[in-house]
Tab-separated table of C-alpha atoms in Angstrom:
chain	number	residue	atom	x	y	z
C	1	MET	CA	26.413	-11.572	20.344
C	2	ARG	CA	23.437	-10.433	22.474
C	3	LYS	CA	24.626	-6.812	22.265
C	4	LYS	CA	24.696	-6.958	18.432
C	5	THR	CA	21.216	-8.516	18.372
C	6	LEU	CA	19.870	-5.801	20.681
C	7	ILE	CA	21.417	-3.043	18.565
C	8	LEU	CA	19.964	-4.568	15.377
C	9	PHE	CA	16.554	-4.898	17.045
C	10	ILE	CA	16.560	-1.236	18.115
C	11	ALA	CA	17.701	-0.104	14.653
C	12	LEU	CA	14.928	-2.141	12.994
C	13	CYS	CA	12.302	-0.717	15.318
C	14	MET	CA	13.472	2.820	14.564
C	15	LEU	CA	13.238	2.119	10.823
C	16	CYS	CA	9.751	0.691	11.232
C	17	LEU	CA	8.524	3.660	13.234
C	18	SER	CA	9.994	6.168	10.805
C	19	GLY	CA	8.465	4.483	7.736
C	20	GLY	CA	11.857	3.484	6.373
C	21	VAL	CA	12.758	0.541	4.186
C	22	LEU	CA	11.160	-1.916	6.567
C	23	ALA	CA	7.509	-1.139	6.132
C	24	ALA	CA	6.177	-3.462	8.795
C	25	CYS	CA	8.077	-5.523	11.328
C	26	ASP	CA	6.952	-8.802	12.711
C	27	THR	CA	8.840	-11.399	14.694
C	28	ALA	CA	9.771	-13.296	11.517
C	29	SER	CA	11.639	-10.263	10.182
C	30	LEU	CA	13.723	-9.664	13.311
C	31	PRO	CA	17.115	-11.305	13.643
C	32	SER	CA	17.384	-14.270	15.968
C	33	GLU	CA	20.463	-15.182	17.963
C	34	ASN	CA	21.291	-17.843	15.353
C	35	SER	CA	20.910	-15.603	12.305
C	36	SER	CA	23.414	-13.154	10.965
C	37	ALA	CA	21.256	-11.485	8.311
C	38	VAL	CA	18.430	-9.002	8.709
C	39	HIS	CA	15.355	-9.650	6.581
C	40	MET	CA	14.568	-6.734	4.273
C	41	HIS	CA	11.030	-6.851	2.873
C	42	ALA	CA	10.769	-7.036	-0.925
C	43	PHE	CA	7.194	-5.952	-1.598
C	44	GLY	CA	5.417	-6.628	-4.881
C	45	ASP	CA	3.081	-4.222	-6.655
C	46	TRP	CA	0.095	-2.673	-4.919
C	47	THR	CA	-3.322	-4.189	-5.590
C	48	GLU	CA	-6.273	-1.880	-5.070
C	49	THR	CA	-9.936	-2.253	-4.285
C	50	PRO	CA	-11.266	1.240	-5.059
C	51	ALA	CA	-13.345	3.138	-2.540
C	52	THR	CA	-16.890	4.073	-3.512
C	53	CYS	CA	-19.077	6.956	-2.391
C	54	THR	CA	-20.115	5.089	0.753
C	55	GLU	CA	-17.755	2.087	1.124
C	56	SER	CA	-14.071	2.023	2.099
C	57	GLY	CA	-11.511	0.607	-0.302
C	58	SER	CA	-8.058	-0.829	0.280
C	59	ARG	CA	-4.548	-1.116	-1.130
C	60	SER	CA	-2.281	-4.020	-0.285
C	61	ARG	CA	1.048	-5.531	-1.254
C	62	THR	CA	2.854	-8.678	-0.180
C	63	CYS	CA	6.495	-9.300	0.664
C	64	LYS	CA	7.885	-11.742	-1.899
C	65	THR	CA	10.268	-13.192	0.695
C	66	CYS	CA	8.163	-13.833	3.801
C	67	GLY	CA	4.554	-13.253	2.706
C	68	LEU	CA	3.926	-10.311	5.050
C	69	VAL	CA	0.937	-8.295	3.792
C	70	GLN	CA	0.992	-4.507	4.140
C	71	SER	CA	-2.405	-2.899	3.678
C	72	ILE	CA	-3.896	0.594	3.716
C	73	THR	CA	-7.575	1.462	4.077
C	74	LEU	CA	-8.921	4.049	1.653
C	75	ASP	CA	-11.674	6.307	2.968
C	76	PRO	CA	-14.994	6.464	1.103
C	77	ILE	CA	-14.832	9.222	-1.501
C	78	GLY	CA	-18.267	10.671	-0.704
C	79	HIS	CA	-20.877	11.954	-3.077
C	80	ASP	CA	-20.139	14.565	-5.739
C	81	TRP	CA	-23.324	16.544	-5.561
C	82	GLN	CA	-24.013	18.911	-8.424
C	83	GLU	CA	-25.806	22.104	-7.554
C	84	THR	CA	-28.934	22.659	-9.608
C	85	VAL	CA	-30.560	26.064	-9.666
C	86	LEU	CA	-34.281	25.869	-10.225
C	87	GLN	CA	-36.000	28.775	-11.833
C	88	ALA	CA	-39.695	29.375	-11.398
C	89	ALA	CA	-41.763	29.719	-14.535
C	90	SER	CA	-42.919	33.195	-15.473
C	91	CYS	CA	-45.343	34.569	-18.035
C	92	THR	CA	-42.556	34.733	-20.656
C	93	GLN	CA	-40.147	31.884	-19.639
C	94	ALA	CA	-40.506	28.240	-18.805
C	95	GLY	CA	-39.258	27.030	-15.446
C	96	SER	CA	-36.369	24.635	-14.978
């Protein structure tokens, strides 16, 4: 039984590291010696707090089975500066 548990543990870790079906492993999602089933996360929809020009945002979703929260930080989007060309006034044209 210990050999099967070890093999399952290694397989789960490989899935976690490769970004597979198991998005994030914690000790609650790993099989114990008394369990025969592996917990597969069933995440709900993403909720998003949008990033602003200067503040980070976030996206998160929660596993419907165990409550594990997976979250991603969104970088600030920065300013969208518009280039303005100023023209000096002349004898025949107004400046801008």
